[in-house]
XYZ file of C-alpha atoms in Angstrom:
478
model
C -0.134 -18.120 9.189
C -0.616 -15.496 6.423
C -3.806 -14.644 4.369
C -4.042 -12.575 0.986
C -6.960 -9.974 0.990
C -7.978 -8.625 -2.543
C -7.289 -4.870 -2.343
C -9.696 -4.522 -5.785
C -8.438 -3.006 -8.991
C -8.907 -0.432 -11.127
C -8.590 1.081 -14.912
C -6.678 4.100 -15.418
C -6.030 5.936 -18.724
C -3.423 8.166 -20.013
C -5.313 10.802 -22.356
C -1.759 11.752 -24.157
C -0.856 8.099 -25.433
C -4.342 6.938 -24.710
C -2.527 3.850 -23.170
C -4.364 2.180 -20.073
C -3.383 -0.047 -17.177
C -5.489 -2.250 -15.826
C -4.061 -1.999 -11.770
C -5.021 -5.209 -9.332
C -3.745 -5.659 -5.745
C -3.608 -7.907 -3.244
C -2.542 -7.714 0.354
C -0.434 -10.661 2.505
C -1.352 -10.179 6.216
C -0.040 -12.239 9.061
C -1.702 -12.520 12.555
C -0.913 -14.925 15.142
C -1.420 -18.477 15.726
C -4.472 -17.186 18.236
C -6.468 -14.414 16.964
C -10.112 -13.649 15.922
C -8.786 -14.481 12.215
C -8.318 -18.362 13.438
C -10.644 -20.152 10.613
C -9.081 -20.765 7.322
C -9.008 -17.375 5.431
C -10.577 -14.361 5.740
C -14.452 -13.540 4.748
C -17.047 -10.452 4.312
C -17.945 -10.580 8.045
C -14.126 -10.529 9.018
C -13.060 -8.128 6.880
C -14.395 -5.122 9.132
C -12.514 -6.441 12.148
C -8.522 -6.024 10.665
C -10.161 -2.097 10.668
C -9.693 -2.683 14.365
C -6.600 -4.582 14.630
C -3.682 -3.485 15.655
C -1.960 -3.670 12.047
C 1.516 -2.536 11.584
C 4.608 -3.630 8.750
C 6.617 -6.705 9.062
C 10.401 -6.634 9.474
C 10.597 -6.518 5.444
C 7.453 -5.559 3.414
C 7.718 -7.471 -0.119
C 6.579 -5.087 -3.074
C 5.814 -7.340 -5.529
C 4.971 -6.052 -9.389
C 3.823 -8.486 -12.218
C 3.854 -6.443 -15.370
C 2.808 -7.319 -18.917
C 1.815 -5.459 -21.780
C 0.372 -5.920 -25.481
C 2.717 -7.473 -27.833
C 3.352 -4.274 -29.735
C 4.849 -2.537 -26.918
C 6.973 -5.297 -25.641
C 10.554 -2.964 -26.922
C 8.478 0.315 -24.258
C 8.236 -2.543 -21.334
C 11.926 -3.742 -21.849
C 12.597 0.418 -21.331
C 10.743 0.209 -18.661
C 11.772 -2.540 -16.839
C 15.484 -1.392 -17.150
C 14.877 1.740 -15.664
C 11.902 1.158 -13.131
C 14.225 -0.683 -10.682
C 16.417 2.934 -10.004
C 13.179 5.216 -10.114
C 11.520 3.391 -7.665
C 14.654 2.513 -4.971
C 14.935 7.057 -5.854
C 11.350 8.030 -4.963
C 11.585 9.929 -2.146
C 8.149 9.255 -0.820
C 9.663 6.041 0.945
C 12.153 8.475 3.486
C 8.991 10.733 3.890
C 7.006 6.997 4.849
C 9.969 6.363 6.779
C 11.224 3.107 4.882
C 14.310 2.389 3.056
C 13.454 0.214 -0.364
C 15.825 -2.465 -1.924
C 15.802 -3.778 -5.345
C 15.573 -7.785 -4.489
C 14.916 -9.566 -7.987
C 13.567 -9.742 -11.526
C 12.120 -12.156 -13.869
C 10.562 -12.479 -17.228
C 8.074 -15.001 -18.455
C 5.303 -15.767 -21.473
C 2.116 -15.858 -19.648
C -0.826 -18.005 -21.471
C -2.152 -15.116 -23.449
C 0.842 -14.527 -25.166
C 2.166 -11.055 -23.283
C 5.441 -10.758 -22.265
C 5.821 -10.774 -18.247
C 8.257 -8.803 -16.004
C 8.147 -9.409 -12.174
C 10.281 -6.922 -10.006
C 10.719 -7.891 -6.333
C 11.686 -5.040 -4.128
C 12.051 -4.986 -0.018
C 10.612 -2.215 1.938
C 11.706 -1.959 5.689
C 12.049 0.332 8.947
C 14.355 3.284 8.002
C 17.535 2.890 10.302
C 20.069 5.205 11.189
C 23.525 4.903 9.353
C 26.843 6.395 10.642
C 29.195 8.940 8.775
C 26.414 10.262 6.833
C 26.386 13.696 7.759
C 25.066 15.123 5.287
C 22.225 13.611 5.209
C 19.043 14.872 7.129
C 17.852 13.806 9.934
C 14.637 11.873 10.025
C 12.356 11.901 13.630
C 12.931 8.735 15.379
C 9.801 7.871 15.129
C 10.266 7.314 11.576
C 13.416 5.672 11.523
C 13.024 3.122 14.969
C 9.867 0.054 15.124
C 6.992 0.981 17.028
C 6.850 1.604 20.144
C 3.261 0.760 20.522
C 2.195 -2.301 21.354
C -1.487 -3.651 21.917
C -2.788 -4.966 25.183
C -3.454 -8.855 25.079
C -7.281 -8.756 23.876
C -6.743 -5.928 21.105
C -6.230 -8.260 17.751
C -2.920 -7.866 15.851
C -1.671 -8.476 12.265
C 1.151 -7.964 10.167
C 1.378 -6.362 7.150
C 4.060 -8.644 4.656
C 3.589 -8.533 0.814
C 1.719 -6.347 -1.622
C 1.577 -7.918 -4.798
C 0.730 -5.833 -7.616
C -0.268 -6.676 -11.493
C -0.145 -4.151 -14.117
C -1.747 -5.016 -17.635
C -0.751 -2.414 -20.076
C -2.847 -2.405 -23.764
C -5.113 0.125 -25.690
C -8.788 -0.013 -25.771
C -11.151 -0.764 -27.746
C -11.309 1.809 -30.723
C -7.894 2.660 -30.642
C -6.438 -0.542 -32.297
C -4.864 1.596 -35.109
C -1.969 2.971 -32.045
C -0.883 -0.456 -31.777
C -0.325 -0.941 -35.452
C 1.457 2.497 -35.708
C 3.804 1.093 -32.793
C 4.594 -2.031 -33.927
C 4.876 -0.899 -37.598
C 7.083 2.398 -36.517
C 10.688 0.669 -35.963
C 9.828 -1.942 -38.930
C 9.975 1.342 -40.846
C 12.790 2.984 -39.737
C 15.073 -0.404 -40.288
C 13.877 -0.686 -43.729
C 15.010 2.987 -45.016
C 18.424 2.536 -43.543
C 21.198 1.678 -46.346
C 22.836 -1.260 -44.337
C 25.558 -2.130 -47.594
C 27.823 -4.553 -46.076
C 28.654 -3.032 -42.394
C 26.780 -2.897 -39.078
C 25.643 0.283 -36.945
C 27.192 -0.119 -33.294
C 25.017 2.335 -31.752
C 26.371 4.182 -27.989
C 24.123 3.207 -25.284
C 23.907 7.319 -24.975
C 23.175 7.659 -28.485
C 19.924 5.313 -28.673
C 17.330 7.972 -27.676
C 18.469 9.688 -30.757
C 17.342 6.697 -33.139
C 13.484 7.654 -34.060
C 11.997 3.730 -32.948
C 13.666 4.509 -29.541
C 12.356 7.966 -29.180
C 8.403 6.258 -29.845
C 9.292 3.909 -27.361
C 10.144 6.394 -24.855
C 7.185 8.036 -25.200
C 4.989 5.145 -24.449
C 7.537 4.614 -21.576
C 6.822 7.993 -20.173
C 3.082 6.837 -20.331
C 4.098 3.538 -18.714
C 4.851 5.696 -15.591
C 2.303 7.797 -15.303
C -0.516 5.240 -14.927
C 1.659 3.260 -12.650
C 2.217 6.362 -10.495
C -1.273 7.091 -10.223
C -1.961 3.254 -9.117
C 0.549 3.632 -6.199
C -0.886 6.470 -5.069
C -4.350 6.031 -4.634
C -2.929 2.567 -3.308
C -0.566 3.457 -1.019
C -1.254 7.019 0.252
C -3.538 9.042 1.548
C -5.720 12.028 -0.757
C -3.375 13.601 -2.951
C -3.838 16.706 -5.204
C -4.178 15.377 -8.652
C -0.879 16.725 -10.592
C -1.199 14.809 -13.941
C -3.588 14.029 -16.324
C -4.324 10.259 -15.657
C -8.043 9.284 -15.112
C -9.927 6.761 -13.910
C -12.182 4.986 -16.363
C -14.670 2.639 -15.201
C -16.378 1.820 -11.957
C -13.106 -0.322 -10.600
C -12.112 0.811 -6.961
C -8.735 0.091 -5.194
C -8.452 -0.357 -1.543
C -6.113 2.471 0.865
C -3.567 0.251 2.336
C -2.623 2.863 4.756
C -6.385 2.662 6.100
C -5.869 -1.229 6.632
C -2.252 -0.330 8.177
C -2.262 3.062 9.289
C 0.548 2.137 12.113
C 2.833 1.070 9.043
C 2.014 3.268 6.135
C 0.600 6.765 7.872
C 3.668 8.302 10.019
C 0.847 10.673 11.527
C -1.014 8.019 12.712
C 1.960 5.930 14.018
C 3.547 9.095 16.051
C 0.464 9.800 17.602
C -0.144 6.322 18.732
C 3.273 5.690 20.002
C 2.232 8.940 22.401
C -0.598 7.370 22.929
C 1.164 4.214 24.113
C 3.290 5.731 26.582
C 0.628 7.674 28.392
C -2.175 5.088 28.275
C -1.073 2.451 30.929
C -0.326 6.062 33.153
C -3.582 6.766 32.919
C -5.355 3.628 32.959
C -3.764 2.735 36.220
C -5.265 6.634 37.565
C -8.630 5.739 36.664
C -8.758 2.245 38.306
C -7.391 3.283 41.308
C -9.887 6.103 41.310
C -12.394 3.339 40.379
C -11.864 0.794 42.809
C -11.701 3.749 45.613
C -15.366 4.972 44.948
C -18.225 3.658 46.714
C -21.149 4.480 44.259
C -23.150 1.697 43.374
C -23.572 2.938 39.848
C -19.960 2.958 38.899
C -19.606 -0.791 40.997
C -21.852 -1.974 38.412
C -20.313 -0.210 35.528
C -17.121 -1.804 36.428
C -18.598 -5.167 36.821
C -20.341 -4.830 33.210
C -17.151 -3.663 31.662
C -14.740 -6.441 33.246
C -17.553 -9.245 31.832
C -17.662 -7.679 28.325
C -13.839 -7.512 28.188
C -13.298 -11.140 29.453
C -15.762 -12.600 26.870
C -13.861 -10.708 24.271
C -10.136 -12.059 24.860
C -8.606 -13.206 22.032
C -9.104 -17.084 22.675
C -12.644 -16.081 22.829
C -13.013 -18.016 25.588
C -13.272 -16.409 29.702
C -10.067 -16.224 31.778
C -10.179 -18.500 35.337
C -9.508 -15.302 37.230
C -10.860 -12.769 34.606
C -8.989 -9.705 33.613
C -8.007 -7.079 35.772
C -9.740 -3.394 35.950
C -6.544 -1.711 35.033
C -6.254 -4.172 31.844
C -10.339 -4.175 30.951
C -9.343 0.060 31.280
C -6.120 -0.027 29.264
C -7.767 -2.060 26.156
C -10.693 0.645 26.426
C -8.962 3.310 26.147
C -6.346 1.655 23.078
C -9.528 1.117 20.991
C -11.171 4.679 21.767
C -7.658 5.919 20.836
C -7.708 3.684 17.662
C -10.897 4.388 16.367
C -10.682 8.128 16.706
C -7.564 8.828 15.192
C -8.595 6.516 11.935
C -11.342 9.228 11.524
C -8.569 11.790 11.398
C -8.435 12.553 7.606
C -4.379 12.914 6.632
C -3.513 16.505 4.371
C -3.438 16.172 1.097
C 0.077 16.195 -0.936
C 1.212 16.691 -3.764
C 3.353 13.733 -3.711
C 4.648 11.586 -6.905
C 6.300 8.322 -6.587
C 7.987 9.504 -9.858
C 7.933 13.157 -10.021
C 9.790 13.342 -13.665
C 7.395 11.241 -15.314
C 4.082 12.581 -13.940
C 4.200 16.077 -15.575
C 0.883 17.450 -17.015
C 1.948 18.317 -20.734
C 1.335 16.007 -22.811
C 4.246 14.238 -24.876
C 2.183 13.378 -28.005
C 2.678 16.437 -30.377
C -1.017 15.514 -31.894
C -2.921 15.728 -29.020
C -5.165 18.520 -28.432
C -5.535 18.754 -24.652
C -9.201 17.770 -25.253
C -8.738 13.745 -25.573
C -11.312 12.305 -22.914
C -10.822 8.601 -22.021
C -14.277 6.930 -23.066
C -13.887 3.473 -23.782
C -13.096 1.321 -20.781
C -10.556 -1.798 -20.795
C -11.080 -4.546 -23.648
C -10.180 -7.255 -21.096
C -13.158 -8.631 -19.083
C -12.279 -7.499 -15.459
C -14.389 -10.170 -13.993
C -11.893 -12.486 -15.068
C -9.560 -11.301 -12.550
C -11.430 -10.019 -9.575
C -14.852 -9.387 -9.495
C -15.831 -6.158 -7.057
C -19.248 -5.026 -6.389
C -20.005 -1.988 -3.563
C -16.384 -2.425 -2.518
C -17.134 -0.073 0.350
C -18.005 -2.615 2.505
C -14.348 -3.404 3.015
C -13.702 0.540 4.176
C -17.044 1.570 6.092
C -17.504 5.095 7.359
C -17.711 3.997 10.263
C -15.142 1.610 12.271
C -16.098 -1.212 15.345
C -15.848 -0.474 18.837
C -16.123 -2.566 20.962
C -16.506 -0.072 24.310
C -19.366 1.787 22.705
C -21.629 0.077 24.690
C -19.805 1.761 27.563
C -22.379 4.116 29.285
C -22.176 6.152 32.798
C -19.761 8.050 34.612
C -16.923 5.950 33.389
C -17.256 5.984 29.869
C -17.850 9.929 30.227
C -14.736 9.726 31.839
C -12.740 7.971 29.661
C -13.860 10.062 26.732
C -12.864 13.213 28.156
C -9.401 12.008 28.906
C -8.968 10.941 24.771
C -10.542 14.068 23.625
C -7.962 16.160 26.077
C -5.054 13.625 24.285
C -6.267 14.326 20.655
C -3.665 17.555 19.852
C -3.483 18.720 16.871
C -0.156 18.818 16.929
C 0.199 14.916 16.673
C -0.805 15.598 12.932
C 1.898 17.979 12.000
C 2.317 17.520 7.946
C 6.039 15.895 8.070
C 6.162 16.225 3.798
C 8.309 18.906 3.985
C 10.780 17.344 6.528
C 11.833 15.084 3.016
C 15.641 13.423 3.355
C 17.922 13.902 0.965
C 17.563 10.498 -1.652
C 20.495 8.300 -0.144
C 19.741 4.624 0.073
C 21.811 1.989 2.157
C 20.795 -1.720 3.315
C 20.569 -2.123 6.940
C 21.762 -5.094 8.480
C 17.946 -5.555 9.456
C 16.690 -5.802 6.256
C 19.178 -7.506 3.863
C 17.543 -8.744 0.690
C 17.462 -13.012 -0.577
C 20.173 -12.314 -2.792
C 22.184 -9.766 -4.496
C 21.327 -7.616 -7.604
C 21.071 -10.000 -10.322
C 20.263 -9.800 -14.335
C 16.288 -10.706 -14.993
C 17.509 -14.424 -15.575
C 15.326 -16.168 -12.951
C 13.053 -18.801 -14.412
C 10.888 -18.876 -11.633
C 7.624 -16.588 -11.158
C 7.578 -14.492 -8.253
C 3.881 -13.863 -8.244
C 2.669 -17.224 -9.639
C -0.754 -17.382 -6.930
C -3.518 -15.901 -9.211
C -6.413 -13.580 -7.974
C -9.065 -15.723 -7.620
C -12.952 -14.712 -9.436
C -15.097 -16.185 -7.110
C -16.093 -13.369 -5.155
C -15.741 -9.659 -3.850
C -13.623 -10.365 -1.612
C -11.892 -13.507 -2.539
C -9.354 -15.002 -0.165
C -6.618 -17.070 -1.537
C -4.862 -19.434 0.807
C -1.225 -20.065 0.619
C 0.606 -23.078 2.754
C 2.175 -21.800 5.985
C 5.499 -20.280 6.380
């Protein structure tokens, strides 16, 4: 069963063009048929706990973009659209993430308010290793195999499946006259031409040079920009702001790779994946060291923490014969291990899903370097997702459920994951950046093959739903 979680949304501005996106997300999560996520869809009190699951990527991850923009730009979104597919599948952020992306499918469509629609469909999966590519560098195996890790029985899992994002591009309020000077530009430029009795066959290469195309590349530029700053503050951890985009408004977007750190934060998932392997080692030292003593106090610490593990299974019901001391010590110790190395904040980068676009200098010849984005999005945001102290879904603090652990044994079990936490685990793998070569592994083969945007059918046709903070929209089973 899956679940969509609204990842919020936000308005960011481009001071140059003074275009603006309006940015919403949404999440698709999977979890087992069993799980503390059994009722019908997720809600506020629920939320907190997929901070404790064990979350980690699917065996494709569906990046889903619905994009539509004000009539005046729709010639800057066909640009767009025609070139997005390459810059994206190019980024190299996805080999330093250790995924390999595939374009999957496009679409356009009319939506009701009369903008012109583009979905893109692209699949991101599990980096494999390809042979006779020698020249390529070579990526930590930890990057390029599935975890390793896996959760004892009573820690929660989920998947992480889909993102579907929406991008609304338009000016704001006060800035009406840019539209008009876009959509009257090209109108312009046809009607000085002399066209006596013959036709202009223009080169493909040659179109840039035609002034309408040059306006629309500018906006295109813009186009970019805003969408790169999106994906980041979606997708990644703090970066170092490189361009000039800003945030206007009060919207807030969610950090995926805080819901998924196992899938999206290669830190997080290599020190884990040590974690794994030394866990059950020392789990197994500690019971035997347990079940050996004689002190009374520790006898009843043991009996406290089998009870509070058993009641906390996944069925949510207590096991016949009840869970054994190495298990009740193994899940301990996984959501100590969990919980601490969330906290861990990740370096910044300076890292652009599309480094060529997201240059500071601006590309409108008036602009002063001065241009502040006041005015915030004509379209009512409410209509689409209404957020309000979104930091409920990302508290400071995460659940754990051994805290209540007290004694000799929880003393012990603390100084065995502070001796584990190395800095080391958190080296800053940026630099370690393959070169850009893309290949489909047999693993992750897309629906279909790259086709022209002639599909009819909507991609993303489930809309966000308004009635609440955290709205959950339900979607039939796969």
């Amino acid at each position: 069963m899956s679940h969509k979680v609204d990842l919020g949304h936000a308005v960011f501005g481009d001071p140059a063009s003074q275009l603006q996106v309006q940015f919403t997300a949404v999440g698709r999560f999977k979890r087992p048929m069993v799980s503390p996520f059994e009722s019908s869809g997720f809600n506020e009190t629920q939320l907190p706990e997929l901070l404790t699951a064990w979350v980690t990527e699917a065996p494709e991850i569906e990046l889903r973009f619905d994009i539509d923009i004000t009539p005046c730009l729709e010639r800057t979104l066909t640009i767009f659209v025609t070139s997005i597919e390459n810059a994206i599948c190019s980024s190299k952020v996805w080999p330093d993430l250790g995924f390999t992306i595939i374009f999957k499918s496009c679409d356009y469509s009319n939506n009701d308010n009369g903008f012109m629609s583009s979905i893109l469909t692209f699949g991101i999966c599990r980096d494999v290793s390809t042979p006779g590519q020698s020249s390529r560098r070579k990526l930590p195996s930890i990057l390029k195999n599935p975890p390793s890790a896996h959760p004892p029985p009573d820690v929660p899992s989920a998947t992480l499946a889909a993102i579907d994002i929406h991008l609304h591009y338009a000016f704001p309020p006060g800035f009406e006259n840019k539209c008009d000077e876009a959509e009257n530009f090209s109108s312009q430029v046809f009607s000085e031409r002399n066209l006596d009795g013959f036709v202009d066959f223009v080169n493909p290469m040659q179109q840039h040079s035609i002034p309408h195309n040059k306006g629309a590349e500018k906006h295109s530029m813009s186009l970019y920009r805003l969408l790169d700053a999106g994906l980041q503050r979606l997708l990644l951890p703090a970066s170092k702001k490189v361009s000039r985009i800003v945030m206007v408004g009060d919207g807030r977007l969610g950090k995926v790779h805080e819901l998924a750190p196992a899938a999206l934060s290669p830190s997080y998932r290599q020190a884990m994946d040590q974690r794994g392997v030394s866990i059950p080692i020392i789990s197994k030292a500690i019971a035997s060291m347990i079940e050996g003593s004689r002190s009374p106090d520790i006898a009843d610490q043991m009996k406290n923490l089998l009870r509070r593990i058993d009641t906390s299974l996944i069925d949510s019901t207590p096991t016949s014969s009840g869970p054994s001391l190495n298990d009740a010590i193994k899940s301990s110790l996984w959501r100590i291990s969990q919980t601490k190395l969330r906290k861990m904040k990740a370096p910044r980068l300076t890292t652009s899903f599309f480094p060529d676009f997201s240059g500071s200098m601006s590309t409108d010849p008036d602009d002063d370097g001065d241009i502040c984005m006041l005015f915030e999005f004509s379209k009512d945001l409410d209509e689409v997702l209404e957020v309000n102290d979104y930091d409920d879904l990302f508290p400071p603090t995460y659940a754990n459920t051994s805290q209540e652990m007290t004694g000799e044994l929880n003393d012990l079990m603390e100084e065995i994951c502070m001796e584990m936490d190395s800095e080391s685990s958190f080296r800053d793998i940026s630099s370690s950046s393959p070169a850009t070569t893309f290949s489909i592994p047999t693993s992750c083969q897309p629906l279909r093959t790259r086709s022209p945007c002639s599909s009819p059918n909507m991609l993303l046709s489930d809309p966000v739903s308004d009635e609440g903070r955290f709205s959950v929209l339900e979607f039939p089973e796969n």
